[in-house]
Coordinates of C-alpha atoms in Angstrom, one line a residue:
Chain A
X1 CA -41.5 -117.7 43.4
X2 CA -39.1 -114.9 44.1
X3 CA -35.8 -115.1 46.0
X4 CA -36.0 -115.7 49.7
X5 CA -36.0 -112.3 51.4
X6 CA -33.3 -111.3 53.8
X7 CA -33.7 -108.2 55.9
X8 CA -31.0 -105.6 55.9
X9 CA -30.9 -103.2 58.8
X10 CA -30.4 -99.7 57.3
X11 CA -30.8 -97.5 60.3
X12 CA -31.6 -98.0 64.0
X13 CA -32.5 -95.0 66.3
X14 CA -33.1 -96.7 69.6
X15 CA -32.9 -100.3 70.7
X16 CA -33.9 -103.2 68.5
X17 CA -33.5 -107.0 69.0
X18 CA -34.8 -110.2 67.6
X19 CA -37.3 -111.9 70.0
X20 CA -39.8 -114.8 70.1
X21 CA -42.1 -115.8 72.9
X22 CA -39.1 -116.7 75.2
X23 CA -36.8 -119.4 76.4
X24 CA -38.6 -121.9 78.6
X25 CA -37.3 -124.5 81.0
X26 CA -33.9 -123.0 81.9
X27 CA -34.8 -120.8 84.8
X28 CA -33.5 -123.4 87.2
X29 CA -30.0 -122.7 85.8
X30 CA -30.5 -118.9 86.0
X31 CA -31.4 -118.2 82.4
X32 CA -34.1 -115.6 82.1
X33 CA -37.1 -116.3 79.9
X34 CA -36.6 -113.2 77.7
X35 CA -38.8 -113.0 74.7
X36 CA -41.1 -110.1 73.5
X37 CA -42.0 -107.6 76.2
X38 CA -45.5 -107.4 74.7
X39 CA -46.1 -111.0 73.7
X40 CA -49.6 -110.6 72.4
X41 CA -48.5 -107.9 70.0
X42 CA -45.6 -110.1 68.8
X43 CA -48.0 -113.0 68.3
X44 CA -50.4 -110.8 66.3
X45 CA -47.6 -109.4 64.1
X46 CA -46.8 -113.0 63.2
X47 CA -50.3 -114.0 62.6
X48 CA -50.9 -111.0 60.3
X49 CA -47.8 -111.9 58.3
X50 CA -49.0 -115.5 57.9
X51 CA -46.5 -116.9 60.5
X52 CA -46.8 -119.1 63.6
X53 CA -47.3 -117.1 66.8
X54 CA -43.9 -118.2 68.2
X55 CA -41.8 -117.2 65.1
X56 CA -39.0 -114.7 65.7
X57 CA -39.8 -111.0 65.1
X58 CA -38.0 -107.7 65.5
X59 CA -38.8 -105.8 68.7
X60 CA -38.0 -102.1 68.2
X61 CA -37.9 -99.2 70.7
X62 CA -37.5 -96.1 68.7
X63 CA -36.9 -95.9 64.9
X64 CA -35.8 -98.5 62.5
X65 CA -35.4 -98.7 58.7
X66 CA -35.2 -102.0 56.9
X67 CA -34.4 -103.0 53.4
X68 CA -36.3 -106.0 52.1
X69 CA -34.4 -107.4 49.1
X70 CA -37.2 -109.9 48.3
X71 CA -41.0 -109.9 48.2
X72 CA -42.5 -110.4 51.7
X73 CA -45.7 -109.9 53.7
X74 CA -44.9 -107.6 56.7
X75 CA -47.0 -106.6 59.7
X76 CA -46.2 -104.1 62.4
X77 CA -47.9 -104.1 65.7
X78 CA -47.5 -102.6 69.2
X79 CA -49.3 -99.4 70.1
X80 CA -49.8 -97.0 67.2
X81 CA -46.5 -96.7 65.3
X82 CA -46.2 -94.8 62.1
X83 CA -45.1 -97.2 59.3
X84 CA -43.8 -96.2 55.9
X85 CA -43.2 -98.4 52.9
X86 CA -41.0 -96.5 50.5
X87 CA -42.3 -93.2 51.9
X88 CA -45.9 -94.1 51.6
X89 CA -47.6 -94.4 55.0
X90 CA -49.3 -97.7 55.6
X91 CA -51.4 -99.0 58.5
X92 CA -50.0 -100.9 61.5
X93 CA -51.9 -104.0 62.7
X94 CA -52.5 -104.9 59.0
X95 CA -50.7 -107.2 56.5
X96 CA -48.7 -105.2 54.0
X97 CA -47.3 -106.6 50.8
X98 CA -43.7 -105.4 50.3
X99 CA -42.2 -105.7 46.8
X100 CA -38.6 -106.7 46.3
X101 CA -36.3 -103.8 47.1
X102 CA -38.7 -101.8 49.3
X103 CA -37.7 -100.0 52.4
X104 CA -39.8 -100.2 55.5
X105 CA -39.5 -97.5 58.2
X106 CA -41.1 -97.6 61.6
X107 CA -41.3 -94.4 63.5
X108 CA -42.3 -93.9 67.2
X109 CA -45.3 -91.9 68.4
X110 CA -46.4 -91.2 71.9
X111 CA -48.8 -94.1 71.7
X112 CA -47.0 -97.3 72.5
X113 CA -43.4 -98.0 72.8
X114 CA -42.4 -101.6 71.8
X115 CA -43.1 -102.3 68.1
X116 CA -43.1 -105.7 66.6
X117 CA -42.2 -106.3 63.0
X118 CA -43.0 -109.7 61.5
X119 CA -41.9 -110.8 58.1
X120 CA -43.5 -113.8 56.3
X121 CA -41.4 -116.8 56.9
X122 CA -40.2 -115.4 60.2
X123 CA -36.7 -114.2 61.1
X124 CA -34.4 -117.2 61.2
X125 CA -31.3 -117.0 63.3
X126 CA -29.3 -118.9 65.9
X127 CA -31.4 -120.5 68.6
X128 CA -29.9 -120.8 72.0
X129 CA -31.6 -123.2 74.4
X130 CA -34.5 -123.6 72.0
X131 CA -35.2 -119.9 71.5
X132 CA -34.1 -117.1 69.1
X133 CA -34.8 -114.4 71.8
X134 CA -31.8 -112.1 72.2
X135 CA -30.6 -111.9 75.8
X136 CA -28.0 -109.2 75.3
X137 CA -26.6 -109.3 78.8
X138 CA -25.3 -112.9 78.2
X139 CA -24.7 -112.5 74.5
X140 CA -27.3 -115.2 73.9
X141 CA -29.7 -115.8 71.0
X142 CA -29.7 -114.7 67.4
X143 CA -26.9 -112.1 67.1
X144 CA -26.5 -112.0 70.9
X145 CA -26.7 -108.2 70.8
X146 CA -29.0 -105.4 69.6
X147 CA -29.3 -104.8 65.9
X148 CA -27.0 -102.4 64.1
X149 CA -27.0 -100.9 60.7
X150 CA -25.6 -103.3 58.2
X151 CA -26.9 -106.4 59.9
X152 CA -28.5 -109.0 57.6
X153 CA -31.2 -111.3 58.9
X154 CA -32.3 -114.5 57.2
X155 CA -36.0 -115.1 56.7
X156 CA -37.6 -118.5 56.5
X157 CA -38.7 -119.8 53.1
X158 CA -42.3 -118.9 52.9
X159 CA -43.9 -118.1 49.6
X160 CA -45.0 -114.4 50.0
X161 CA -47.8 -114.7 47.4
X162 CA -49.2 -117.7 49.2
X163 CA -48.9 -115.9 52.6
X164 CA -50.6 -112.9 51.1
X165 CA -53.5 -115.0 49.8
X166 CA -54.1 -116.3 53.4
X167 CA -53.8 -113.0 55.3
X168 CA -54.5 -110.1 53.0
X169 CA -58.0 -109.4 54.4
X170 CA -57.4 -110.5 58.0
X171 CA -57.9 -108.1 60.9
X172 CA -57.1 -108.3 64.6
X173 CA -59.9 -107.9 67.1
X174 CA -61.2 -104.4 67.3
X175 CA -60.9 -104.3 71.1
X176 CA -57.2 -105.1 70.9
X177 CA -56.4 -102.4 68.4
X178 CA -58.5 -99.8 70.2
X179 CA -56.8 -100.7 73.5
X180 CA -53.5 -100.1 71.8
X181 CA -54.8 -96.8 70.4
X182 CA -55.6 -95.6 73.9
X183 CA -52.1 -96.4 75.3
X184 CA -51.4 -92.7 75.6
X185 CA -53.7 -92.5 78.5
X186 CA -53.1 -93.9 82.0
X187 CA -53.4 -97.6 82.5
X188 CA -54.9 -99.8 85.2
X189 CA -52.7 -102.9 85.9
X190 CA -54.6 -105.9 87.2
X191 CA -52.5 -107.7 89.8
X192 CA -52.8 -110.3 92.5
X193 CA -51.0 -110.0 95.8
X194 CA -47.3 -110.9 95.6
X195 CA -45.4 -113.4 97.6
X196 CA -44.4 -110.9 100.3
X197 CA -47.6 -108.9 100.4
X198 CA -48.2 -110.0 104.0
X199 CA -44.9 -108.5 105.1
X200 CA -45.7 -105.0 103.6
X201 CA -48.0 -103.3 106.1
X202 CA -48.4 -100.3 103.8
X203 CA -49.3 -102.3 100.7
X204 CA -52.4 -100.0 100.5
X205 CA -50.1 -97.2 99.4
X206 CA -49.4 -99.1 96.2
X207 CA -53.1 -99.6 95.5
X208 CA -54.1 -96.1 96.3
X209 CA -52.1 -93.8 94.1
X210 CA -50.8 -93.3 90.6
X211 CA -47.3 -94.3 89.7
X212 CA -45.3 -92.9 86.8
X213 CA -43.1 -94.9 84.5
X214 CA -39.5 -93.8 85.0
X215 CA -37.0 -93.1 82.2
X216 CA -34.7 -95.9 83.3
X217 CA -37.1 -98.6 82.3
X218 CA -35.8 -101.3 80.0
X219 CA -36.2 -105.0 79.1
X220 CA -35.2 -106.0 82.6
X221 CA -37.7 -103.9 84.5
X222 CA -40.0 -100.9 84.4
X223 CA -39.3 -98.6 87.3
X224 CA -42.1 -96.6 88.8
X225 CA -42.1 -93.3 90.6
X226 CA -44.7 -92.3 93.1
X227 CA -45.3 -92.6 96.9
X228 CA -42.6 -95.1 98.2
X229 CA -43.5 -98.1 100.3
X230 CA -41.9 -97.2 103.6
X231 CA -42.2 -100.7 105.1
X232 CA -39.8 -102.1 102.4
X233 CA -37.0 -100.1 104.1
X234 CA -37.4 -102.2 107.2
X235 CA -37.5 -105.5 105.4
X236 CA -34.3 -105.0 103.5
X237 CA -33.1 -108.1 101.8
X238 CA -35.0 -111.4 102.0
X239 CA -33.8 -114.9 101.0
X240 CA -33.9 -114.8 97.2
X241 CA -37.1 -116.3 95.6
X242 CA -37.7 -117.3 92.0
X243 CA -39.2 -114.3 90.2
X244 CA -41.0 -113.7 86.9
X245 CA -42.2 -111.1 84.6
X246 CA -44.9 -109.0 86.2
X247 CA -43.5 -109.3 89.8
X248 CA -43.6 -105.9 91.5
X249 CA -40.4 -105.8 93.5
X250 CA -39.9 -103.2 96.2
X251 CA -36.2 -102.5 97.1
X252 CA -35.4 -100.9 100.4
X253 CA -35.9 -97.4 98.8
X254 CA -39.6 -98.3 98.5
X255 CA -39.8 -97.5 94.8
X256 CA -41.5 -100.3 92.9
X257 CA -40.0 -102.1 89.9
X258 CA -42.2 -104.3 87.6
X259 CA -40.0 -107.1 86.3
X260 CA -40.0 -107.6 82.6
X261 CA -38.8 -110.3 80.2
X262 CA -35.1 -110.1 80.8
X263 CA -35.4 -109.9 84.6
X264 CA -33.1 -112.0 86.7
X265 CA -34.6 -115.4 87.6
X266 CA -34.3 -114.9 91.4
X267 CA -34.5 -111.8 93.6
X268 CA -34.1 -110.9 97.2
X269 CA -36.4 -107.8 97.3
X270 CA -39.9 -107.9 98.6
X271 CA -42.5 -108.8 96.0
X272 CA -45.6 -106.7 96.7
X273 CA -47.9 -107.6 93.7
X274 CA -47.9 -109.7 90.6
X275 CA -49.3 -108.0 87.5
X276 CA -51.2 -110.5 85.4
X277 CA -49.6 -111.4 82.0
X278 CA -51.9 -109.5 79.6
X279 CA -51.4 -106.3 81.6
X280 CA -47.6 -106.7 81.6
X281 CA -47.9 -106.7 77.8
X282 CA -49.7 -103.3 78.0
X283 CA -47.4 -101.9 80.6
X284 CA -44.5 -102.7 78.2
X285 CA -46.1 -100.2 75.8
X286 CA -46.0 -97.2 78.1
X287 CA -43.5 -94.5 77.6
X288 CA -41.6 -92.8 80.5
X289 CA -43.8 -90.2 82.1
X290 CA -47.1 -92.2 81.6
X291 CA -49.2 -93.1 84.6
X292 CA -50.3 -96.5 85.9
X293 CA -52.3 -97.6 88.9
X294 CA -52.7 -101.1 90.4
X295 CA -56.0 -102.9 90.7
X296 CA -56.2 -106.0 92.9
X297 CA -57.9 -109.0 91.4
X298 CA -58.7 -112.4 92.9
X299 CA -56.7 -115.5 92.1
X300 CA -59.6 -117.1 90.2
X301 CA -60.0 -114.0 88.1
X302 CA -56.3 -114.0 87.4
X303 CA -56.4 -117.7 86.4
X304 CA -59.3 -117.0 84.0
X305 CA -57.4 -114.1 82.5
X306 CA -54.3 -116.2 82.1
X307 CA -56.3 -119.0 80.4
X308 CA -57.7 -116.5 77.9
X309 CA -54.3 -114.9 77.4
X310 CA -52.5 -118.2 76.7
X311 CA -55.2 -119.2 74.2
X312 CA -55.0 -116.0 72.4
X313 CA -51.2 -116.1 72.4
X314 CA -51.2 -119.6 70.9
X315 CA -53.8 -118.8 68.2
X316 CA -54.4 -115.0 67.8
X317 CA -58.0 -114.5 66.8
X318 CA -58.1 -112.9 63.4
X319 CA -61.2 -112.3 61.4
X320 CA -62.1 -111.4 57.8
X321 CA -62.5 -107.8 57.1
X322 CA -66.2 -106.8 57.4
X323 CA -67.6 -105.2 54.4
X324 CA -68.5 -101.6 55.0
X325 CA -71.5 -100.1 53.3
X326 CA -71.5 -96.5 52.5
X327 CA -74.5 -94.2 52.0
Chain B
X1 CA -37.3 -127.9 113.2
X2 CA -40.7 -126.4 114.0
X3 CA -40.5 -124.1 111.0
X4 CA -40.6 -127.2 108.7
X5 CA -43.9 -128.5 109.9
X6 CA -46.1 -126.7 107.4
X7 CA -44.7 -124.6 104.5
X8 CA -46.3 -121.3 103.5
X9 CA -47.9 -121.8 100.1
X10 CA -48.8 -118.7 98.2
X11 CA -50.6 -118.6 94.8
X12 CA -49.6 -115.7 92.6
X13 CA -50.7 -114.2 89.3
X14 CA -52.9 -117.1 88.1
X15 CA -50.0 -119.3 87.1
X16 CA -47.5 -119.6 89.9
X17 CA -47.5 -121.4 93.3
X18 CA -44.7 -120.4 95.7
X19 CA -43.7 -122.6 98.6
X20 CA -41.8 -121.0 101.4
X21 CA -40.1 -123.8 103.4
X22 CA -38.8 -121.4 106.1
X23 CA -38.2 -117.7 106.6
X24 CA -34.5 -117.8 107.3
X25 CA -31.6 -119.5 105.6
X26 CA -30.2 -122.6 107.3
X27 CA -28.8 -125.7 105.6
X28 CA -31.4 -127.8 107.3
X29 CA -34.1 -125.8 105.6
X30 CA -32.2 -126.0 102.3
X31 CA -32.2 -129.8 102.5
X32 CA -35.9 -129.9 103.0
X33 CA -36.4 -127.4 100.1
X34 CA -34.3 -129.6 97.9
X35 CA -36.3 -132.7 98.7
X36 CA -39.5 -130.8 97.9
X37 CA -37.9 -129.5 94.7
X38 CA -37.0 -132.9 93.3
X39 CA -40.3 -134.5 94.5
X40 CA -42.3 -131.8 92.7
X41 CA -40.1 -132.0 89.6
X42 CA -40.7 -135.7 89.4
X43 CA -44.2 -136.1 90.9
X44 CA -45.8 -133.2 89.0
X45 CA -43.8 -133.3 85.8
X46 CA -46.9 -133.9 83.6
X47 CA -48.9 -131.2 85.1
X48 CA -46.5 -128.3 85.4
X49 CA -44.4 -126.1 83.1
X50 CA -41.4 -125.5 85.3
X51 CA -40.2 -125.7 88.9
X52 CA -37.5 -123.3 90.1
X53 CA -35.7 -123.4 93.4
X54 CA -34.9 -120.3 95.4
X55 CA -32.8 -120.1 98.5
X56 CA -35.5 -121.3 101.0
X57 CA -38.4 -121.7 98.7
X58 CA -39.5 -123.1 95.4
X59 CA -41.8 -121.7 92.7
X60 CA -44.0 -123.9 90.5
X61 CA -45.1 -122.5 87.2
X62 CA -48.3 -124.1 85.9
X63 CA -50.6 -123.8 82.9
X64 CA -54.1 -123.0 84.2
X65 CA -55.6 -124.5 81.1
X66 CA -54.3 -127.9 82.3
X67 CA -54.5 -127.6 86.1
X68 CA -55.8 -125.2 88.7
X69 CA -53.6 -123.5 91.3
X70 CA -55.7 -124.9 94.1
X71 CA -55.0 -128.4 92.8
X72 CA -51.2 -127.7 92.4
X73 CA -51.1 -126.4 96.0
X74 CA -52.8 -129.5 97.4
X75 CA -50.5 -131.8 95.4
X76 CA -47.5 -129.9 96.8
X77 CA -48.9 -130.4 100.3
X78 CA -49.1 -134.1 99.7
X79 CA -45.6 -134.2 98.4
X80 CA -44.5 -132.2 101.4
X81 CA -45.7 -134.9 103.8
X82 CA -44.3 -137.7 101.6
X83 CA -40.8 -136.1 101.8
X84 CA -40.5 -137.4 105.3
X85 CA -40.2 -140.9 104.1
X86 CA -37.5 -140.3 101.5
X87 CA -33.9 -139.3 101.6
X88 CA -32.5 -136.5 99.4
X89 CA -29.9 -139.0 98.1
X90 CA -32.7 -141.2 96.7
X91 CA -34.1 -138.2 94.7
X92 CA -30.9 -136.7 93.6
X93 CA -27.5 -138.3 93.9
X94 CA -25.2 -135.4 94.6
X95 CA -22.2 -134.9 92.3
X96 CA -19.0 -133.4 93.7
X97 CA -17.2 -130.6 91.9
X98 CA -13.8 -129.2 92.5
X99 CA -13.4 -125.5 91.6
X100 CA -9.8 -124.2 91.3
X101 CA -9.6 -120.6 92.6
X102 CA -6.8 -117.9 92.7
X103 CA -7.5 -116.1 96.0
X104 CA -6.7 -112.4 96.7
X105 CA -5.1 -109.7 94.7
X106 CA -6.8 -108.6 91.5
X107 CA -8.6 -111.9 91.5
X108 CA -10.3 -111.3 94.8
X109 CA -10.3 -107.6 95.6
X110 CA -12.2 -108.0 98.9
X111 CA -10.0 -110.7 100.5
X112 CA -8.2 -108.0 102.5
X113 CA -11.5 -106.7 103.8
X114 CA -12.7 -110.2 104.8
X115 CA -9.4 -110.7 106.6
X116 CA -9.7 -107.5 108.6
X117 CA -13.4 -108.1 109.3
X118 CA -12.8 -111.6 110.6
X119 CA -9.5 -110.6 112.3
X120 CA -7.7 -113.5 110.5
X121 CA -4.7 -113.5 108.2
X122 CA -5.5 -113.6 104.5
X123 CA -4.0 -117.1 104.2
X124 CA -6.2 -118.2 107.1
X125 CA -9.4 -116.8 105.3
X126 CA -8.3 -118.8 102.3
X127 CA -7.8 -121.9 104.4
X128 CA -11.2 -121.5 106.1
X129 CA -13.0 -120.9 102.8
X130 CA -11.4 -123.8 100.9
X131 CA -11.5 -126.4 103.6
X132 CA -15.3 -126.9 103.6
X133 CA -17.4 -128.9 101.2
X134 CA -20.4 -126.6 100.3
X135 CA -23.8 -127.7 99.3
X136 CA -25.3 -126.0 96.2
X137 CA -28.4 -124.2 97.3
X138 CA -29.7 -122.9 94.0
X139 CA -28.7 -121.4 90.7
X140 CA -30.2 -118.1 89.6
X141 CA -29.8 -114.4 89.5
X142 CA -27.9 -114.5 86.2
X143 CA -27.1 -117.6 84.0
X144 CA -24.9 -119.9 85.9
X145 CA -24.6 -118.0 89.2
X146 CA -24.2 -120.7 91.9
X147 CA -25.4 -120.1 95.5
X148 CA -23.7 -122.3 98.1
X149 CA -23.7 -122.7 101.8
X150 CA -22.9 -122.7 104.5
X151 CA -19.9 -120.4 105.1
X152 CA -17.9 -120.6 108.3
X153 CA -19.4 -117.9 110.6
X154 CA -15.9 -116.5 111.1
X155 CA -15.8 -115.2 107.5
X156 CA -19.5 -114.7 106.8
X157 CA -19.1 -111.0 105.8
X158 CA -22.1 -109.0 104.8
X159 CA -22.5 -108.0 101.2
X160 CA -21.3 -104.6 99.8
X161 CA -23.4 -101.5 100.6
X162 CA -23.2 -100.4 97.0
X163 CA -22.9 -103.2 94.4
X164 CA -20.2 -103.2 91.8
X165 CA -21.4 -102.5 88.3
X166 CA -19.1 -105.0 86.6
X167 CA -17.7 -108.3 88.1
X168 CA -15.6 -110.6 86.0
X169 CA -17.0 -114.0 85.3
X170 CA -15.7 -116.7 87.5
X171 CA -15.5 -114.4 90.5
X172 CA -16.0 -116.1 93.9
X173 CA -17.7 -114.1 96.6
X174 CA -19.2 -114.3 100.1
X175 CA -22.5 -112.8 101.2
X176 CA -23.4 -113.7 104.8
X177 CA -23.9 -117.4 105.1
X178 CA -23.5 -118.0 101.4
X179 CA -20.6 -118.2 99.0
X180 CA -21.2 -117.9 95.3
X181 CA -19.7 -118.0 91.8
X182 CA -20.5 -115.5 89.1
X183 CA -21.0 -117.6 86.0
X184 CA -21.0 -114.6 83.7
X185 CA -19.8 -111.0 83.9
X186 CA -22.5 -109.1 85.7
X187 CA -23.1 -106.4 88.4
X188 CA -23.2 -107.7 92.0
X189 CA -22.8 -107.0 95.6
X190 CA -21.0 -110.1 97.0
X191 CA -17.5 -109.6 98.6
X192 CA -15.1 -111.0 96.1
X193 CA -12.3 -113.2 97.5
X194 CA -11.1 -115.0 94.4
X195 CA -11.7 -116.1 90.8
X196 CA -11.9 -119.4 89.0
X197 CA -10.5 -119.8 85.5
X198 CA -13.1 -122.5 84.6
X199 CA -16.0 -121.7 82.3
X200 CA -19.0 -122.1 84.6
X201 CA -21.7 -121.6 82.0
X202 CA -21.7 -122.4 78.3
X203 CA -25.0 -122.1 76.5
X204 CA -23.7 -124.3 73.7
X205 CA -23.7 -127.2 76.1
X206 CA -26.8 -129.0 77.3
X207 CA -27.1 -128.6 80.1
X208 CA -25.2 -125.3 80.0
X209 CA -24.0 -125.9 83.5
X210 CA -23.7 -129.4 85.0
X211 CA -24.2 -128.3 88.6
X212 CA -27.6 -128.9 90.2
X213 CA -29.2 -128.0 93.5
X214 CA -28.0 -130.4 96.2
X215 CA -24.6 -131.0 94.6
X216 CA -21.3 -130.5 96.5
X217 CA -18.6 -128.0 95.7
X218 CA -15.1 -127.7 97.1
X219 CA -12.7 -124.9 96.3
X220 CA -9.0 -125.6 95.6
X221 CA -6.5 -122.7 95.9
X222 CA -4.3 -122.4 92.9
X223 CA -1.7 -119.9 91.7
X224 CA -1.9 -117.4 88.8
X225 CA 0.1 -119.7 86.5
X226 CA -2.3 -122.6 86.8
X227 CA -5.1 -120.1 86.3
X228 CA -3.7 -119.2 82.9
X229 CA -3.4 -122.9 82.1
X230 CA -7.0 -123.6 83.0
X231 CA -8.7 -120.6 81.3
X232 CA -11.6 -121.8 79.2
X233 CA -11.8 -125.4 80.7
X234 CA -15.5 -126.2 81.2
X235 CA -16.5 -126.9 84.8
X236 CA -17.9 -130.3 83.8
X237 CA -14.6 -131.3 82.2
X238 CA -12.3 -130.4 85.1
X239 CA -11.2 -133.4 87.1
X240 CA -9.7 -132.1 90.4

């Protein structure tokens, strides 16, 4: 046994918070669900570090550098980040054994945007309403704010050697990793009709063209640029309805916003479409300037996809590394 | 009343069922929405993850591994017809909250606008706003934001064209037929007429806000000295 590791934040170039899979059951008092923007990647990071899917991880947009004062198993997921352990490049989507005193650096690439760093034992910090997810707007969860250099995070007491024995040769599904390696390309987002689809006579517009992720996209919502929905201007404001991640809201200016994890719990703008959860995860990985289009799916298809998604989220399907024969 | 005969039920995303009780806000509609909200909350508790009220609608979040959306929708329809034979009071006994408010000045920067819009003196606007007992419609938007109705038509001013980027917590505003309290500092477009010193939302408490849909709220005008004295008092601990 070595001393329990604590993570020290050495450098942050961007926006980094502690997240888990979200805060459930408090929407009726206006508390957003929050949690990882790309939940599957967060769950896989945990699984690869030997943790439970819902343990707290770091979510990083941009660059981060962490000092790990104790031995730990670490896994980094989300698109195709560049990961360095003491200046040696290591693979994302793979368990990595970090020795006491090592420094882990995660650098952005054009492929993917939200990176998840799981450390064996999981990040342990103040839970608010049963979740460690940081909701910075209300100063809630963990530190209640984005990470800064000098922050020290406690990690749960897992034996890193034991965790390593369990996960060292585990791999995530090939399709998932390859999906994440293609995130530099444009993305089709599967969606059902939204609550107000019947009020938007030019809904077709949204289904026809490409939309581009705007720079002002954050944990609350991803804004899209493209042909505006003119009918939204006539609708203006509707009585507020409960909203969720994946709802495609169209304000009177006609420019769609896909709500993300920190979105407000109710909204008065027309909801045109509802992007299904696995595709919200992928959208979260797109950088400003990348293209998306919407693809309408039936309610039964959506239900089937949600079932698969929830199962995978609860127990990510890892497999033993296949032996490769050469020559 | 015709609008309440059959709600519009919309399934969404493979895990949500929305029920639109009516298209426009009226307190009659809100009463029906509340009945349905509490009926679904109690009657479907085992099968669903969460039920969330809106202004004239509710959303039911379900786990499609446990129940299908079609089934959720048909159960909601059953409950909708059952609601005729129950009173809201039987489902949720309304609590009454008194909220002390300093009106006008820096506390309510739009009071002067509301007065000129309604052609009333500022004191008269305060009297009109604080003499009604409001019904809590829903909580939402940001943690602890309370939507209430219905505002006297004389002072039912439209919201701001351009929302403010930063509104102090405790601010009390009007937007059309609704009046509301900002539980936390946030951006927002409601016309601000006053501010309460009470802490409306405290995530260290469970529940973080004791106010529920269907409860009653009355505002009580106070002066700046009393405001200072009451800063930090939790809404659930304030007598009257």
